[in-house]
Short mmCIF file of C-alpha atoms and ligand atoms in Angstrom, two decimals:
data_model
loop_
_atom_site.label_atom_id
_atom_site.label_comp_id
_atom_site.label_asym_id
_atom_site.label_seq_id
_atom_site.Cartn_x
_atom_site.Cartn_y
_atom_site.Cartn_z
CA MET L 1 133.45 -69.29 62.08
CA SER L 2 134.30 -67.52 65.26
CA ALA L 3 136.50 -64.52 65.69
CA ILE L 4 138.39 -65.51 68.77
CA ASP L 5 141.27 -63.20 69.57
CA THR L 6 143.86 -65.96 69.81
CA ASP L 7 146.72 -63.53 70.40
CA HIS L 8 144.97 -62.35 73.53
CA PHE L 9 144.46 -65.90 74.78
CA ARG L 10 147.95 -66.97 73.82
CA GLU L 11 149.30 -64.22 76.07
CA GLN L 12 147.01 -65.27 78.88
CA LEU L 13 148.05 -68.89 78.50
CA LEU L 14 151.74 -68.07 78.49
CA ASP L 15 151.25 -65.91 81.57
CA GLU L 16 149.34 -68.60 83.36
CA ARG L 17 151.89 -71.18 82.30
CA LYS L 18 154.64 -69.19 84.01
CA ARG L 19 152.59 -68.98 87.18
CA VAL L 20 151.80 -72.69 87.21
CA VAL L 21 155.42 -73.64 86.60
CA ALA L 22 156.52 -71.32 89.40
CA ALA L 23 153.85 -72.71 91.72
CA LEU L 24 154.91 -76.26 91.00
CA GLN L 25 158.54 -75.45 91.68
CA ASN L 26 157.54 -73.72 94.86
CA LEU L 27 155.50 -76.68 96.02
CA HIS L 28 158.24 -79.13 95.28
CA ASP L 29 160.91 -77.00 96.94
CA ASP L 30 158.94 -76.37 100.06
CA HIS L 31 156.37 -79.05 100.60
CA PRO L 32 153.98 -78.04 103.37
CA GLY L 33 153.74 -81.54 104.81
CA SER L 34 150.56 -82.97 106.21
CA LEU L 35 147.57 -80.75 106.59
CA THR L 36 146.61 -80.59 110.24
CA ASP L 37 143.06 -79.87 111.17
CA GLU L 38 143.25 -76.80 113.33
CA SER L 39 139.89 -75.25 112.82
CA GLY L 40 137.78 -78.40 113.06
CA ASP L 41 135.34 -76.65 110.81
CA GLU L 42 136.24 -77.90 107.38
CA THR L 43 133.02 -79.57 106.45
CA ALA L 44 132.44 -77.14 103.64
CA PHE L 45 135.56 -78.05 101.72
CA ASP L 46 134.34 -78.35 98.19
CA ASN L 47 134.71 -76.85 94.76
CA HIS L 48 133.87 -73.41 96.08
CA ILE L 49 137.10 -73.26 98.01
CA LEU L 50 138.55 -70.80 95.54
CA ASP L 51 135.73 -68.41 96.33
CA THR L 52 136.17 -68.46 100.08
CA ALA L 53 138.70 -66.28 101.81
CA THR L 54 139.61 -68.00 105.03
CA GLU L 55 142.87 -68.23 106.87
CA THR L 56 143.30 -71.75 105.53
CA TYR L 57 142.89 -70.47 102.00
CA ASP L 58 146.56 -70.43 101.07
CA ARG L 59 147.29 -73.84 102.47
CA GLU L 60 144.32 -75.46 100.85
CA LEU L 61 145.05 -73.69 97.63
CA ASP L 62 148.52 -75.21 97.74
CA TYR L 63 147.03 -78.65 97.87
CA THR L 64 144.58 -77.87 95.16
CA LEU L 65 147.45 -76.54 93.10
CA GLU L 66 149.64 -79.53 93.66
CA GLU L 67 146.89 -81.86 92.58
CA ASN L 68 145.87 -79.80 89.63
CA SER L 69 148.90 -77.91 88.44
CA GLU L 70 150.32 -80.66 86.31
CA HIS L 71 146.97 -81.20 84.66
CA VAL L 72 146.61 -77.49 84.11
CA LEU L 73 150.08 -77.33 82.64
CA ALA L 74 149.22 -80.07 80.17
CA ASP L 75 145.95 -78.32 79.38
CA ILE L 76 147.74 -75.03 78.81
CA ASP L 77 150.21 -76.65 76.44
CA ALA L 78 147.37 -78.34 74.62
CA ALA L 79 145.52 -75.05 74.35
CA LEU L 80 148.60 -73.34 72.92
CA LYS L 81 148.86 -76.10 70.38
CA ARG L 82 145.22 -75.68 69.46
CA ILE L 83 145.79 -71.99 68.89
CA GLU L 84 148.42 -72.98 66.33
CA ASP L 85 146.13 -75.57 64.82
CA GLY L 86 143.27 -73.11 64.59
CA THR L 87 140.98 -75.23 66.73
CA TYR L 88 141.21 -73.13 69.86
CA GLY L 89 137.96 -72.40 71.68
CA VAL L 90 136.12 -75.41 70.32
CA CYS L 91 134.78 -77.99 72.76
CA THR L 92 136.84 -81.12 72.21
CA ASP L 93 133.94 -83.33 73.12
CA LYS L 94 131.06 -82.20 70.95
CA GLY L 95 132.75 -79.56 68.84
CA GLU L 96 130.65 -76.59 69.84
CA GLN L 97 132.03 -73.14 70.54
CA ILE L 98 133.17 -72.63 74.12
CA PRO L 99 131.67 -69.36 75.42
CA LEU L 100 134.18 -66.52 75.54
CA GLU L 101 133.39 -65.80 79.19
CA ARG L 102 134.55 -69.30 80.01
CA LEU L 103 137.75 -68.90 78.02
CA GLU L 104 138.41 -65.61 79.78
CA ALA L 105 138.07 -67.31 83.14
CA ARG L 106 139.88 -70.46 82.08
CA PRO L 107 141.81 -69.95 78.85
CA TRP L 108 142.94 -73.56 78.78
CA ALA L 109 139.43 -74.96 78.85
CA THR L 110 139.00 -77.77 76.34
CA LEU L 111 135.37 -78.42 77.11
CA CYS L 112 132.27 -76.33 77.40
CA ILE L 113 130.75 -76.28 80.87
CA ASP L 114 128.18 -78.95 80.09
CA CYS L 115 130.74 -81.43 78.80
CA GLN L 116 133.10 -80.58 81.65
CA ARG L 117 130.41 -81.37 84.21
CA GLU L 118 129.62 -84.61 82.49
CA ARG L 119 133.27 -85.58 82.54
CA GLU L 120 133.70 -84.69 86.21
CA ARG L 121 130.79 -86.92 87.08
CA ARG L 122 132.65 -89.99 85.90
ZN1 ZN B 201 130.75 -79.43 74.87
#
């Protein structure tokens, strides 16, 4: 059995939930419209976008958020439920323990990195 500090993660999840809800409201209130290509240098748009600090960061993050926020929200709610069920931190695919570093970075993770990558490949 693991000794995951579920109180700690519950707090993180509730915090993140507030942020996601606020972000969604913000996006829906003030939709940025179509993304115009000003820089002409967007070939490197990929999963590393969150790691790059460019002037287009905020705008692209908005789009990433809009696409992902509702999924994240569902994932957060599911994670909160799993904390109650006592199954939090277990990979829902193969049932192995999700590494704590991953939960710290992404408290709503339902899959270990390997299973996540497999799923994203589909
Ligand atoms: Zn797994």
